[in-house]
Coordinates of C-alpha atoms in Angstrom, one line a residue:
M1 CA 98.3 86.5 93.3
V2 CA 98.3 89.2 96.1
I3 CA 99.0 92.5 94.4
P4 CA 99.6 94.8 97.1
V5 CA 98.6 98.9 96.7
L6 CA 99.9 101.8 98.2
K7 CA 96.5 103.3 99.4
G8 CA 98.0 106.4 101.2
I9 CA 100.9 108.0 102.9
D10 CA 101.5 110.5 105.8
I11 CA 104.7 111.7 106.4
I12 CA 105.8 114.5 109.1
E13 CA 108.7 116.2 109.8
I14 CA 110.8 115.6 112.8
Q15 CA 113.8 117.8 112.1
D16 CA 114.8 120.6 109.7
D17 CA 117.8 122.7 110.7
L18 CA 121.7 122.6 109.8
K19 CA 122.0 119.2 110.8
G20 CA 120.0 118.1 108.3
S21 CA 116.5 117.0 107.8
K22 CA 114.5 113.9 109.0
F23 CA 110.7 112.6 108.5
R24 CA 109.0 109.9 109.7
G25 CA 106.2 108.2 107.6
T26 CA 103.5 105.8 107.5
A27 CA 102.4 103.9 104.1
Y28 CA 99.0 102.4 104.1
I29 CA 99.2 99.3 102.0
A30 CA 96.4 96.7 101.2
E31 CA 95.0 94.9 98.2
E32 CA 93.0 97.1 95.6
D33 CA 89.6 96.1 97.1
D34 CA 90.5 96.3 100.5
V35 CA 88.5 98.7 102.8
G36 CA 91.2 98.6 105.4
S37 CA 94.9 98.7 105.2
D38 CA 98.1 97.7 107.2
C39 CA 100.4 100.3 108.4
F40 CA 104.2 100.4 107.3
Y41 CA 106.6 102.6 108.8
F42 CA 109.7 104.1 107.4
E43 CA 112.1 107.2 107.5
V44 CA 113.4 109.9 105.3
L45 CA 116.7 111.3 105.7
T46 CA 118.8 114.0 103.9
P47 CA 122.7 113.0 103.6
E48 CA 123.4 116.0 106.4
Y49 CA 121.5 114.3 108.8
V50 CA 122.9 110.9 108.2
R51 CA 126.4 112.7 108.3
E52 CA 125.6 114.0 111.9
S53 CA 124.0 110.8 113.1
F54 CA 127.2 109.3 112.3
I55 CA 129.3 111.6 114.2
E56 CA 127.3 111.7 117.3
N57 CA 126.1 107.8 117.2
K58 CA 128.6 106.0 115.3
I59 CA 125.8 103.9 113.4
L60 CA 122.6 104.2 111.5
N61 CA 120.3 101.2 111.0
G62 CA 119.2 101.5 107.4
R63 CA 116.0 99.2 107.1
A64 CA 112.9 101.0 106.4
T65 CA 115.1 104.4 105.7
F66 CA 115.3 106.2 102.6
I67 CA 118.0 108.8 101.9
V68 CA 117.0 111.7 99.5
Q69 CA 119.1 114.8 98.6
N70 CA 116.1 117.3 99.0
F71 CA 112.8 115.9 100.2
E72 CA 109.7 115.3 97.6
S73 CA 106.9 113.1 99.1
D74 CA 106.1 112.1 95.3
L75 CA 109.6 110.8 95.2
V76 CA 109.2 108.7 98.3
E77 CA 105.9 107.1 96.9
T78 CA 107.4 106.4 93.6
E79 CA 109.7 104.4 95.4
I80 CA 107.2 102.5 97.6
R81 CA 105.4 101.8 94.5
K82 CA 108.7 100.1 93.1
I83 CA 108.9 98.2 96.2
L84 CA 105.2 96.9 96.0
K85 CA 105.7 95.7 92.7
D86 CA 108.7 93.4 93.8
C87 CA 106.3 91.8 96.6
I88 CA 103.6 90.4 94.5
R89 CA 103.1 86.9 96.2
P90 CA 100.6 84.2 96.3
T91 CA 99.0 84.8 99.7
W92 CA 98.8 88.5 101.9
E93 CA 100.8 86.5 104.4
E94 CA 103.7 86.3 101.9
A95 CA 103.1 89.7 100.4
V96 CA 103.4 91.5 103.9
R97 CA 106.6 89.6 105.0
A98 CA 108.3 90.9 101.5
I99 CA 107.0 94.1 102.4
N100 CA 108.6 94.0 105.6
R101 CA 112.0 93.5 104.7
H102 CA 111.8 97.4 103.0
L103 CA 109.5 98.8 105.5
N104 CA 108.6 98.4 109.2
W105 CA 105.3 96.5 109.5
E106 CA 102.9 97.1 112.1
Y107 CA 102.2 93.7 113.2
D108 CA 106.1 92.5 112.9
N109 CA 107.1 90.4 115.6
I110 CA 103.7 89.8 117.2
Q111 CA 103.2 86.3 118.5
Y112 CA 99.7 85.0 119.0
F113 CA 98.6 82.4 121.6
T114 CA 95.6 80.2 122.1
E115 CA 93.7 80.4 125.4
K116 CA 95.3 77.2 126.4
E117 CA 99.0 78.3 125.7
I118 CA 98.2 81.5 128.0
V119 CA 97.0 79.5 130.8
T120 CA 99.8 77.3 130.5
K121 CA 102.5 80.1 130.5
L122 CA 100.5 81.6 133.5
D123 CA 100.8 78.3 135.5
Q124 CA 104.5 78.1 134.9
K125 CA 104.9 81.4 136.3
N126 CA 103.3 80.7 139.6

């Protein structure tokens, strides 16, 4: 079984004012012994920010979003670790797909083509 592990986390503040706080983050996730990691993106919002977003935009996409009363990076890390415990799978591909339900994987929706497929697509356009 593949056990995904949080290798590191970066969070930057985007907004912090009377309209609330918004942070963007990157979680670096891999198997325990892996040297590299895959990036998974997320946002952290305060209730004030959510309220203002509803007033201005009428909608908020909640995927890869944590809503916190007060920002604490340890709280976000703990929540991500909980998510990873639920994403243990037989293969890494299955694990990242499970994590991608909660956080935005850097390779989500990327399509790989063979050389033959690319040439065929180019020929069809000409």
